Amino acid sequence: MTELDERKLDPAAALALLDEMAPREPHRLFALKQGDCFAVTDAYGDIRGAGDGFFRDDTRVLSEFRLTVGGRQMSLLGASLSQDNVLFTSNLTNLPIQSAAGRDIPQGAIHIERVRLIWQDRLFERITLSNYSREHSTITISLHFAADFRDMFEVRGSTRPKRGTVHVAKTDKASVLLGYDGLDGLPRLSAISFSLAPDRLSDNRADFLIAVTKRSSRVLYVEVGPGAEETPSRDRFRAAAARARFGMRAKRRHGATVWSSGRVFNDWVERARADVALLTTELPTGPYPYAGIPWFSTAFGRDGVISGLQMLWLNPGLARGVLAFLAEHQATETLPFSDSQPGKIMHETRKGEMTALRELPFGRYYGGVDTTPLYIHLACAYADRTGDMAFIDKLWPSLKAAAEWTEEASRETGFVTYQRAAESGLANQGWKDSFDSVFHADGRMPKGPIALVEVQGYVFAAYRGLAALARRRGEFADAEHWENRAEEMRVAVERDFWMDDLNFYALAIDGDGEPCKVRTSNVGHLLYVGLPQPERVKMVADQLLSASFHSGWGLRTLADDEVFFNPMSYHNGSIWPHDTAICGVGLARYGERDGVVRLMSGTFESAVHFNMRLPELFCGFIRAPGEAPIAYPVACLPQAWSAGSAFMLMQACLGLEVDGWEGELRVTRPRLPIGIDMLTIRHLTVGDKSVDLTFQRVGDRVVAFLADRYEGLVPLIVRT
């Protein structure tokens, strides 16, 4: 029985309820972000208090923000984000309504444009009403608002036995102040201000009677911030928009840019680059890509490292910012509640009320088993890309502490394992951290501590990279030690994880030493770091690129014949673009170029169906002619490592490596994405030089060459 069935409503009320019950699909929501504030709304520009809202420092400071005209929701014409992700615009028109004087106004007579941005903890909105009818009209415009001041974890579903105090709203002539005192002692405020004084103003609604003459427009400006400042106005809106666009332009200037012969492909690349810039927050330690909106708009260790790796060839400054932040927040003590141990790298940080009160451990949480070796791997990759040994020297104490934690974590079994230290922590602590993502082939949950296959690969890469850096520092004993540890790990993984009966590597080894004989995409991460012996790679690659994993849109996280396979699950059969990209780099590493081009093509075509923006994940249904990929209901959008996947796959196709030590560009068996005949990377830094590198399709080959004005400055080595 529906809500309409249970109520006895008059026709007008029924229409209003139907308006409120319009479908809300997450992949059709729109996000804005600046600093530690972000907003998620529907295409109408409305906030309705589900997972959407205006958030500041992990608190929802606006849980409802709906615009109605003549008492009704409007008809949607279209909605979009500007190319730089600064402005959201919704174009609307009226449904049949009555004017304030009771005259009928037909549908489509009034055009409503909502333009919104965020700048310096404030939401700015411009609402323009244009009358295209032949009659003068006075129209009732209503803004419905509320602020529930819920912590992000409450919005995600956590319950609390007690909350702070919500204050009675304070109204002024043209503003209303909503307030809440948290149990952590911090006041949280939302001041909603209007450029026009409302005709009626209550604690949850502002009504404006706006006279719009025929063929004319009227404009209302609204601001929402932590306090009332000056009266909203055209000048304030334009100044905020100009500053926000300038700030975003400055972020997008960092690093090299990509241009190709494909117009739609360029649109995808530009959107991906804009999404990385949108999610990147300037912290005192440098730029850091926040994970994703809405659930993870904060610094995550694993996500930041992988985003840094994805963008490293184009923008090494992002990796440097990630490394500096994580080194500063490295654990120095053992605390079971936060899963911290000396040397361990942070998994997640939060600023909300619940973490401040230690209701949850995520204020600064270290329950990620892979983040520490990945941090070391990123530092080594950054050094190889830039030759920046001065920065590595500053990081060296942190890197050695991380290596010591890694060795200690593997002392008992030879593998780096995890088992949460407190019940409030994460049960699974790899990148697939849902409760059911690690299991045995018969569906049993494994006993801890658990050794994940990809984590051992990250450890192998970390030891190998540290050994190379130690040699450059003249620390030969340490170099030999880490070389030995890397080889020991390689041998152990090949011995204990390989499944002869399946010609694949096991997902994990449990606390009883029993392998989880499940085929998952985690194994592609082993290829990424170059651990497997070549004769086994062909068997793994064939399976990863088969229909069991490859849906046509990307690689599923789980083979389709496993017991928990579900294409609609979070980790057991869905498609994660960053996972597909990492596997793609692994395949390219072993020479599987055709498969990488196919993955690049499927990923690009998925992005086209998702309006050029890859979500955090989507469903793993098999691709069918004429059908689009299926969205996952609550995926983050945008997501940093999904946006970065475009560039990681692109580098794998091009076979491009920047050697910062030798100041060389190396290209191995380059391929271009399907449908692209020419691709240029502009302002690619190699040491202290900047070059333009072009890839051109010539017959059945792809050639690479530097722009004429740069010839002779940087060696370009091409292997075909």
XYZ file of C-alpha atoms in Angstrom:
720
model
C 0.000 0.000 0.000
C 1.388 3.409 -0.951
C 1.334 6.596 1.071
C -1.402 7.913 -1.203
C -3.568 4.864 -0.454
C -3.319 5.471 3.291
C -4.369 9.120 3.218
C -7.674 10.717 2.361
C -6.465 13.725 0.391
C -8.187 16.413 -1.625
C -6.958 16.659 -5.231
C -4.616 19.604 -4.553
C -2.999 17.811 -1.622
C -2.662 14.656 -3.712
C -0.882 16.619 -6.446
C 1.464 18.146 -3.875
C 2.274 14.717 -2.434
C 2.970 13.304 -5.881
C 5.359 16.195 -6.451
C 7.188 15.309 -3.215
C 7.355 11.615 -4.161
C 9.183 12.209 -7.456
C 11.868 9.537 -7.992
C 15.280 10.435 -6.594
C 18.078 8.602 -8.349
C 21.555 9.162 -6.865
C 23.343 9.191 -10.226
C 21.080 12.118 -11.170
C 21.959 14.163 -8.123
C 24.325 17.114 -8.386
C 27.202 17.974 -6.085
C 29.136 21.151 -5.359
C 32.150 21.362 -3.060
C 34.568 23.947 -1.776
C 36.917 23.378 1.138
C 35.163 21.326 3.817
C 31.673 22.228 2.605
C 29.624 20.426 0.007
C 26.042 20.346 -1.198
C 24.086 17.530 -2.834
C 20.749 18.322 -4.465
C 18.429 16.876 -7.051
C 18.030 18.204 -10.565
C 15.404 20.690 -9.336
C 18.000 22.180 -7.007
C 16.007 20.859 -4.036
C 17.272 19.281 -0.824
C 14.777 16.851 0.689
C 16.649 15.378 3.649
C 17.430 11.858 2.446
C 21.163 11.507 1.743
C 21.275 15.002 0.300
C 21.891 18.312 2.036
C 24.356 21.109 2.602
C 27.200 19.836 4.803
C 29.917 21.646 6.703
C 32.629 19.773 8.626
C 30.726 16.454 8.493
C 27.491 18.024 9.776
C 24.351 18.573 7.713
C 23.585 22.241 8.198
C 20.726 22.312 5.686
C 18.470 19.256 5.470
C 15.622 20.789 3.464
C 15.728 23.493 0.833
C 12.822 23.265 -1.587
C 11.429 25.851 -3.958
C 7.752 25.868 -4.899
C 5.826 28.212 -7.178
C 2.131 28.732 -6.538
C 2.276 25.961 -3.937
C 3.561 23.336 -6.364
C 6.863 21.837 -7.344
C 7.900 22.880 -10.825
C 8.407 20.976 -14.044
C 12.043 20.204 -14.790
C 13.469 21.403 -18.090
C 17.089 20.487 -17.430
C 19.968 20.701 -14.997
C 23.734 20.833 -15.367
C 27.060 21.642 -13.795
C 29.452 24.098 -15.367
C 32.497 22.490 -16.948
C 34.653 23.628 -14.015
C 32.184 22.202 -11.419
C 31.683 25.624 -9.801
C 28.099 26.455 -10.810
C 24.980 24.284 -10.653
C 22.085 25.434 -12.837
C 18.537 24.129 -12.894
C 16.004 25.294 -15.480
C 12.374 24.891 -14.491
C 8.918 25.990 -15.507
C 5.620 26.201 -13.725
C 2.887 23.592 -13.646
C -0.686 24.950 -13.863
C -1.004 27.346 -10.914
C -2.954 30.369 -9.794
C -1.592 33.854 -9.315
C -1.869 35.562 -5.941
C -5.079 37.170 -7.240
C -6.592 33.805 -8.172
C -6.048 33.999 -11.944
C -5.117 30.771 -13.721
C -1.561 30.668 -15.057
C -1.041 27.944 -17.658
C 1.842 25.518 -17.568
C 5.017 26.831 -19.143
C 4.293 30.534 -18.729
C 6.999 31.162 -16.128
C 10.649 30.181 -16.472
C 12.619 29.693 -13.240
C 16.401 29.471 -13.262
C 18.297 28.466 -10.119
C 22.064 29.040 -10.156
C 24.104 27.958 -7.125
C 27.701 27.860 -5.905
C 29.673 27.414 -2.668
C 32.384 29.766 -1.551
C 34.062 30.107 1.860
C 31.549 28.046 3.857
C 28.549 29.744 2.252
C 25.987 28.574 -0.261
C 25.002 31.299 -2.742
C 21.905 31.021 -4.908
C 20.333 33.208 -7.584
C 16.694 32.542 -8.466
C 15.452 34.258 -11.640
C 11.775 34.310 -12.604
C 10.940 35.239 -16.187
C 7.352 35.771 -17.317
C 6.780 34.696 -20.938
C 3.000 35.050 -20.823
C 1.044 38.049 -22.101
C -0.254 38.902 -18.631
C 1.203 40.605 -15.610
C 1.303 38.161 -12.692
C 1.981 38.248 -8.981
C 3.314 34.844 -8.078
C 3.813 33.167 -4.718
C 7.360 31.863 -4.431
C 8.098 29.738 -1.365
C 11.379 28.442 0.022
C 10.952 25.566 2.483
C 13.990 25.016 4.688
C 15.212 23.082 7.705
C 18.504 22.176 9.354
C 18.647 18.938 11.348
C 22.378 19.339 12.199
C 22.877 15.599 11.933
C 26.315 14.112 11.913
C 27.313 12.502 8.614
C 27.177 9.064 10.243
C 23.577 9.730 11.343
C 22.704 10.676 7.784
C 24.273 7.372 6.710
C 22.063 5.465 9.164
C 23.764 5.413 12.568
C 21.471 5.929 15.554
C 22.342 7.859 18.697
C 20.863 7.482 22.179
C 21.105 11.218 22.753
C 21.562 14.358 20.713
C 22.328 17.966 21.504
C 19.897 20.869 21.718
C 18.152 22.328 18.678
C 17.331 25.988 19.251
C 14.158 27.781 18.308
C 14.683 29.579 15.027
C 15.343 33.316 15.235
C 13.723 35.320 12.453
C 14.580 38.812 11.321
C 13.143 40.952 8.569
C 15.068 39.167 5.802
C 16.835 36.260 7.503
C 16.367 33.303 9.790
C 18.948 31.747 12.110
C 18.813 28.007 12.846
C 21.012 26.710 15.632
C 22.135 23.582 17.447
C 24.430 23.006 20.412
C 26.209 19.680 20.084
C 27.053 17.361 22.945
C 30.671 18.134 22.120
C 30.122 21.717 23.277
C 30.301 23.242 19.799
C 27.496 25.474 18.491
C 26.484 24.889 14.885
C 24.546 27.554 12.990
C 22.800 28.050 9.689
C 21.799 31.576 8.753
C 19.507 31.858 5.716
C 19.383 35.356 4.270
C 17.354 36.846 1.407
C 17.880 39.849 -0.853
C 14.159 40.668 -0.537
C 12.246 40.684 2.719
C 9.725 37.801 2.610
C 6.052 38.652 2.828
C 5.745 35.822 5.335
C 8.639 34.278 7.230
C 8.443 31.401 9.700
C 10.999 29.026 11.171
C 10.763 26.724 8.136
C 9.379 28.721 5.237
C 9.724 32.019 3.434
C 6.923 33.239 1.111
C 7.474 35.975 -1.437
C 4.757 37.648 -3.479
C 6.692 38.636 -6.563
C 5.106 40.742 -9.269
C 6.469 39.869 -12.700
C 5.283 41.971 -15.583
C 4.903 40.367 -18.990
C 8.187 39.725 -20.796
C 10.231 40.696 -17.765
C 12.278 39.035 -15.013
C 12.763 39.345 -11.267
C 15.725 38.022 -9.278
C 15.969 36.755 -5.701
C 19.337 36.100 -4.054
C 19.710 33.683 -1.140
C 22.707 32.828 1.028
C 23.173 30.079 3.612
C 26.182 30.268 5.912
C 27.386 29.935 9.497
C 26.227 33.473 10.239
C 24.359 36.376 8.660
C 26.714 38.720 6.838
C 25.726 41.473 4.425
C 22.406 41.313 2.614
C 22.578 38.951 -0.371
C 22.877 40.850 -3.623
C 23.897 40.660 -7.247
C 27.335 42.042 -6.429
C 27.963 39.507 -3.649
C 26.836 36.632 -5.865
C 29.032 37.720 -8.770
C 32.042 38.315 -6.536
C 31.714 34.875 -4.929
C 31.310 33.234 -8.361
C 34.382 35.009 -9.717
C 36.531 34.022 -6.745
C 35.298 30.421 -6.824
C 36.029 30.125 -10.534
C 39.447 31.682 -10.135
C 40.265 29.248 -7.325
C 39.126 26.263 -9.374
C 41.040 27.477 -12.421
C 44.196 27.686 -10.328
C 43.746 24.071 -9.169
C 43.134 22.842 -12.708
C 46.325 24.489 -13.943
C 48.435 22.091 -11.883
C 49.952 19.337 -13.964
C 49.852 18.362 -17.615
C 46.691 18.375 -19.731
C 45.395 15.924 -22.314
C 43.837 16.739 -25.672
C 42.772 14.256 -28.341
C 41.148 14.067 -31.758
C 37.889 12.848 -30.166
C 35.499 15.584 -29.057
C 33.389 13.390 -26.760
C 36.522 11.739 -25.377
C 37.862 15.219 -24.584
C 34.636 16.034 -22.735
C 35.170 12.971 -20.547
C 38.797 13.835 -19.864
C 37.870 17.428 -18.991
C 35.103 16.282 -16.641
C 37.424 13.782 -14.954
C 40.074 16.447 -14.499
C 37.470 18.878 -13.154
C 36.209 16.246 -10.701
C 39.707 15.621 -9.341
C 40.108 19.388 -8.933
C 36.695 19.705 -7.266
C 37.511 17.039 -4.688
C 41.032 18.331 -4.031
C 41.218 20.434 -0.889
C 44.141 22.696 -0.096
C 45.393 21.678 3.352
C 48.383 23.144 5.245
C 50.416 20.162 4.004
C 49.388 20.727 0.365
C 46.622 19.497 -1.963
C 44.682 16.403 -0.897
C 41.962 14.661 -2.958
C 38.983 13.966 -0.704
C 37.486 10.575 -1.477
C 33.948 11.297 -2.692
C 30.630 13.056 -2.223
C 28.482 12.675 -0.193
C 29.623 9.914 2.162
C 33.385 10.313 2.003
C 34.124 14.004 1.520
C 37.167 13.914 3.763
C 40.769 12.735 3.730
C 41.040 8.948 3.368
C 44.464 7.364 3.333
C 43.887 4.601 0.788
C 41.800 6.773 -1.549
C 44.285 9.620 -1.402
C 47.214 7.322 -2.177
C 45.478 5.659 -5.134
C 44.314 9.012 -6.505
C 47.890 10.246 -6.167
C 49.143 7.199 -8.079
C 46.552 7.682 -10.819
C 47.510 11.312 -11.384
C 51.243 10.927 -10.720
C 52.382 10.967 -14.340
C 50.422 14.161 -15.008
C 50.535 15.985 -11.662
C 53.110 14.737 -9.142
C 52.271 17.660 -6.845
C 49.079 15.878 -5.817
C 51.043 12.815 -4.645
C 53.429 15.071 -2.734
C 50.495 16.676 -0.888
C 49.050 13.258 -0.024
C 52.376 12.002 1.291
C 52.976 15.110 3.400
C 49.519 14.902 5.014
C 49.748 11.196 5.773
C 53.245 11.528 7.232
C 52.015 14.282 9.551
C 49.125 12.082 10.746
C 51.086 8.848 11.107
C 50.272 6.915 14.295
C 52.720 7.121 17.187
C 50.928 5.019 19.824
C 48.864 1.866 20.216
C 45.142 2.562 20.698
C 42.706 -0.330 20.115
C 39.723 2.033 19.728
C 41.260 3.718 16.684
C 43.212 0.633 15.512
C 46.412 2.662 15.669
C 49.937 1.344 16.164
C 53.244 3.199 15.843
C 54.152 3.739 12.198
C 50.705 2.917 10.836
C 49.194 5.260 8.236
C 45.779 6.803 8.734
C 42.728 5.299 7.072
C 40.165 8.062 7.668
C 39.663 11.363 9.472
C 36.410 13.100 10.424
C 35.363 16.382 12.056
C 31.799 15.640 13.162
C 30.175 15.521 16.587
C 29.991 11.726 16.877
C 33.705 11.230 16.314
C 34.572 14.141 18.606
C 32.599 12.363 21.358
C 34.243 9.021 20.462
C 30.878 7.451 19.734
C 32.695 6.152 16.646
C 36.445 5.726 16.104
C 36.686 7.587 12.809
C 37.909 10.966 14.061
C 41.347 9.658 13.179
C 41.081 5.987 12.355
C 43.848 3.584 11.338
C 41.839 0.444 10.486
C 43.173 -0.038 6.969
C 45.634 -2.898 6.489
C 46.749 -1.760 3.043
C 47.217 1.982 3.571
C 50.676 1.737 5.136
C 52.368 -0.295 2.359
C 50.505 1.754 -0.239
C 51.882 4.939 1.353
C 55.421 3.581 1.004
C 54.704 2.531 -2.577
C 53.429 6.025 -3.466
C 56.539 7.632 -1.967
C 58.776 5.356 -4.058
C 56.714 5.964 -7.205
C 56.826 9.726 -6.582
C 60.609 9.582 -6.292
C 60.902 7.609 -9.537
C 58.602 10.094 -11.299
C 60.313 13.280 -10.068
C 63.787 12.434 -8.772
C 62.866 14.642 -5.788
C 65.246 13.106 -3.268
C 65.120 16.156 -0.995
C 61.462 15.479 -0.231
C 62.127 11.766 0.232
C 64.882 12.606 2.722
C 62.327 14.574 4.769
C 59.916 11.631 4.624
C 62.560 9.026 5.397
C 61.886 8.701 9.170
C 58.176 8.298 8.404
C 58.871 5.728 5.677
C 61.122 3.712 7.990
C 58.459 3.792 10.726
C 55.874 2.580 8.193
C 58.239 -0.228 7.117
C 58.782 -1.233 10.747
C 55.008 -1.460 11.275
C 54.724 -3.553 8.095
C 57.410 -5.967 9.245
C 55.887 -6.231 12.703
C 52.440 -6.910 11.205
C 53.870 -9.867 9.247
C 56.091 -11.282 11.994
C 53.718 -14.055 13.056
C 52.670 -15.554 9.703
C 54.983 -13.943 7.150
C 52.003 -12.073 5.692
C 50.543 -8.698 6.675
C 47.207 -9.520 8.296
C 44.344 -7.646 9.923
C 41.881 -8.251 12.720
C 40.027 -5.306 14.177
C 41.110 -4.288 17.665
C 37.660 -3.042 18.775
C 34.096 -4.010 17.849
C 33.395 -0.441 16.706
C 36.038 -0.753 13.968
C 35.846 -2.203 10.489
C 35.544 -5.995 10.276
C 37.313 -6.098 6.898
C 40.162 -3.690 6.360
C 41.207 -3.984 2.730
C 39.732 -1.815 0.012
C 36.757 -4.202 -0.100
C 35.781 -3.423 3.469
C 32.124 -4.503 3.548
C 31.294 -7.242 6.054
C 30.784 -9.978 3.426
C 33.589 -9.149 0.992
C 35.980 -11.850 2.267
C 34.680 -15.424 2.366
C 35.428 -19.043 1.546
C 34.206 -20.739 -1.623
C 31.390 -22.437 0.306
C 30.216 -19.147 1.815
C 31.826 -19.514 5.249
C 33.175 -16.368 6.853
C 36.935 -16.753 7.499
C 38.468 -16.666 10.923
C 40.965 -13.863 11.569
C 43.597 -12.677 11.318
C 43.218 -12.450 7.552
C 45.923 -11.992 4.910
C 44.550 -10.443 1.700
C 46.298 -11.288 -1.551
C 46.571 -7.724 -2.882
C 47.975 -6.441 0.420
C 50.910 -8.807 0.135
C 51.493 -7.397 -3.343
C 51.561 -3.851 -1.946
C 54.046 -4.981 0.705
C 56.238 -6.536 -1.987
C 56.210 -3.248 -3.937
C 56.906 -1.228 -0.780
C 59.976 -3.312 0.170
C 61.307 -3.283 -3.357
C 60.874 0.489 -3.674
C 62.420 1.187 -0.281
C 65.436 -0.931 -1.201
C 66.053 1.186 -4.291
C 65.733 4.430 -2.326
C 68.008 3.142 0.433
C 70.703 2.414 -2.165
C 70.455 5.979 -3.422
C 70.908 7.156 0.161
C 73.941 4.916 0.617
C 72.180 2.740 3.206
C 73.238 -0.542 1.677
C 72.482 -2.801 4.644
C 68.891 -1.581 4.746
C 68.654 -1.935 0.977
C 69.756 -5.554 1.119
C 67.370 -6.247 4.001
C 64.367 -4.869 2.084
C 65.381 -6.640 -1.105
C 65.402 -9.896 0.840
C 62.006 -9.135 2.378
C 60.549 -8.388 -1.054
C 61.839 -11.673 -2.447
C 60.588 -13.586 0.591
C 57.140 -12.086 0.085
C 57.140 -12.929 -3.631
C 58.054 -16.551 -2.936
C 55.486 -16.875 -0.132
C 52.637 -15.484 -2.235
C 53.460 -17.764 -5.159
C 53.639 -20.745 -2.799
C 50.624 -20.149 -0.552
C 48.112 -18.168 -2.614
C 48.360 -19.921 -5.971
C 45.521 -22.393 -6.679
C 46.603 -25.042 -9.190
C 43.048 -26.304 -9.625
C 41.752 -22.849 -10.593
C 44.896 -21.388 -12.224
C 44.321 -18.281 -10.115
C 45.385 -16.744 -6.817
C 43.256 -17.096 -3.680
C 41.499 -14.042 -2.300
C 42.960 -14.453 1.191
C 44.395 -16.823 3.780
C 42.487 -17.002 7.048
C 43.649 -17.388 10.637
C 43.737 -21.176 10.317
C 46.025 -20.982 7.312
C 43.193 -22.003 4.960
C 43.033 -20.164 1.620
C 39.799 -18.489 0.555
C 39.543 -20.161 -2.852
C 37.509 -17.395 -4.438
C 38.291 -15.682 -7.734
C 38.220 -11.912 -7.305
C 39.602 -8.827 -9.022
C 42.001 -8.363 -6.077
C 44.413 -10.557 -8.014
C 44.711 -7.883 -10.695
C 46.484 -5.749 -8.091
C 49.213 -8.394 -7.904
C 49.794 -7.854 -11.602
C 49.899 -4.096 -10.981
C 52.927 -4.420 -8.692
C 54.625 -7.053 -10.881
C 54.726 -9.891 -8.356
C 53.467 -12.959 -10.328
C 55.775 -15.047 -12.449
C 55.033 -14.527 -16.171
C 53.836 -18.082 -16.881
C 50.997 -17.618 -14.371
C 50.042 -14.154 -15.590
C 48.636 -15.468 -18.877
C 46.229 -17.770 -17.007
C 45.136 -14.945 -14.694
C 44.808 -12.393 -17.497
C 42.675 -14.717 -19.628
C 40.241 -15.124 -16.746
C 40.122 -11.423 -15.855
C 39.271 -10.585 -19.458
C 36.722 -13.404 -19.794
C 32.964 -12.939 -19.389
C 33.205 -14.191 -15.790
C 34.826 -10.890 -14.830
C 34.567 -8.543 -17.800
C 30.977 -7.373 -18.150
C 31.665 -5.222 -21.216
C 31.630 -2.065 -19.085
C 34.515 -3.004 -16.796
C 35.826 -5.713 -14.497
C 33.553 -7.138 -11.848
C 34.964 -7.419 -8.361
C 33.942 -11.099 -8.196
C 33.678 -13.841 -10.814
C 30.076 -14.569 -11.744
C 30.202 -18.235 -10.657
C 31.172 -17.553 -7.030
C 28.718 -18.233 -4.222
C 28.180 -14.607 -3.186
C 28.148 -13.133 -6.684
C 25.553 -10.399 -6.989
C 25.934 -7.685 -9.641
C 24.006 -5.302 -7.358
C 26.264 -5.803 -4.333
C 28.787 -3.307 -3.029
C 31.884 -5.496 -3.427
C 30.731 -8.910 -4.664
C 30.073 -8.449 -8.355
C 29.831 -4.710 -8.926
C 32.237 -2.688 -11.089
C 34.587 -0.154 -9.525
C 36.350 1.988 -12.150
C 39.481 2.413 -10.015
C 39.726 -1.376 -9.611
C 39.351 -1.858 -13.355
C 42.087 0.729 -13.919
C 44.544 -0.894 -11.502
C 43.943 -4.277 -13.125
C 44.418 -2.608 -16.513
C 47.836 -1.279 -15.506
C 48.729 -4.767 -14.294
C 47.721 -6.311 -17.610
C 49.718 -3.678 -19.505
C 52.750 -4.379 -17.332
C 52.819 -7.932 -18.699
C 52.179 -6.865 -22.304
C 48.396 -7.431 -22.522
C 47.745 -4.231 -24.517
C 44.636 -5.332 -26.417
C 42.841 -6.129 -23.169
C 43.742 -2.716 -21.746
C 42.359 -0.947 -24.823
C 39.117 -2.899 -24.362
C 38.935 -1.874 -20.704
C 39.597 1.750 -21.637
C 36.837 1.632 -24.237
C 34.295 0.092 -21.847
C 35.153 2.593 -19.138
C 34.806 5.546 -21.515
C 31.471 4.275 -22.827
C 30.255 3.824 -19.237
C 31.175 7.428 -18.493
C 29.206 8.610 -21.526
C 26.086 6.920 -20.146
C 26.699 8.530 -16.737
C 26.879 12.053 -18.195
C 30.679 11.958 -18.465
C 31.155 11.308 -14.734
C 32.143 7.860 -13.497
C 30.485 6.981 -10.181
C 32.234 5.264 -7.286
C 30.820 1.971 -8.559
C 27.986 0.639 -10.674
C 26.230 -2.684 -11.091
C 28.020 -5.595 -12.726
C 25.292 -6.758 -15.112
C 26.510 -8.072 -18.446
C 26.482 -5.535 -21.241
C 23.634 -5.934 -23.717
C 23.199 -4.167 -27.082
C 21.388 -0.858 -26.744
C 21.378 -0.910 -22.946
C 23.192 1.386 -20.552
C 25.187 0.391 -17.452
C 23.049 0.148 -14.316
C 23.706 2.629 -11.522
C 24.400 1.499 -7.964
C 21.770 3.125 -5.706
C 23.987 4.967 -3.203
C 27.314 5.370 -4.996
C 29.359 8.493 -4.376
C 29.389 10.880 -7.306
C 31.883 12.349 -7.936
C 34.566 10.028 -6.534
C 38.258 10.916 -6.790
C 39.651 7.507 -7.690
C 36.874 6.958 -10.224
C 37.731 10.240 -11.942
C 41.429 9.369 -11.793
C 40.765 6.026 -13.471
C 40.546 7.778 -16.831
C 44.156 8.876 -16.540
C 45.457 5.611 -15.100
C 43.983 3.624 -17.989
C 45.211 6.208 -20.457
C 48.792 5.859 -19.213
C 48.480 2.070 -19.469
C 47.323 2.336 -23.089
C 50.085 4.764 -24.022
C 52.784 2.709 -22.297
C 54.271 5.945 -20.982
C 56.780 6.204 -18.138
C 58.486 9.355 -16.877
C 61.930 8.625 -15.417
C 62.707 11.424 -13.005
C 66.172 10.088 -12.206
C 67.408 10.107 -15.800
C 65.148 12.894 -17.091
C 63.738 10.637 -19.802
C 60.390 9.793 -21.347
C 59.932 6.117 -22.165
C 57.133 4.757 -24.322
C 56.609 1.010 -24.699
C 54.292 -0.470 -27.356
C 51.893 2.507 -27.332
C 48.225 2.067 -28.146
C 45.544 4.710 -28.527
C 41.979 4.322 -27.250
C 39.483 3.040 -29.805
C 38.304 5.859 -32.061
C 41.167 8.198 -31.163
C 43.730 8.900 -33.897
C 45.799 11.525 -32.116
C 46.419 12.422 -28.478
C 48.680 15.147 -27.078
C 49.905 15.600 -23.514
C 50.734 19.240 -22.980
C 53.161 20.690 -20.438
C 54.345 17.339 -19.151
C 57.108 17.957 -16.616
C 60.315 15.953 -16.802
C 62.694 17.221 -14.146
C 62.824 20.999 -14.545
C 61.639 20.878 -18.163
C 58.168 20.904 -19.704
C 57.342 19.146 -22.969
C 54.432 18.389 -25.265
C 54.214 14.725 -26.264
C 52.000 13.550 -29.146
C 50.798 10.052 -30.019
C 49.627 9.604 -33.613
C 47.990 6.632 -35.310
C 49.806 5.799 -38.536
C 48.261 2.822 -40.291
C 48.214 -0.017 -37.781
C 50.939 1.546 -35.633
C 51.032 4.351 -33.044
C 54.027 6.678 -33.120
C 55.127 9.077 -30.372
C 57.040 12.326 -30.862
C 57.851 15.560 -29.057
C 56.755 18.956 -30.331
C 59.393 20.592 -32.528
C 60.186 23.391 -30.123
C 61.128 20.904 -27.413
C 63.277 18.509 -29.454
C 66.624 17.825 -27.838
C 65.605 18.932 -24.353
C 64.245 15.613 -23.106
C 65.236 12.171 -24.419
C 62.277 10.181 -25.751
C 62.844 6.420 -25.888
C 60.195 4.448 -27.805
C 60.047 0.651 -27.761
C 57.718 -1.026 -30.221
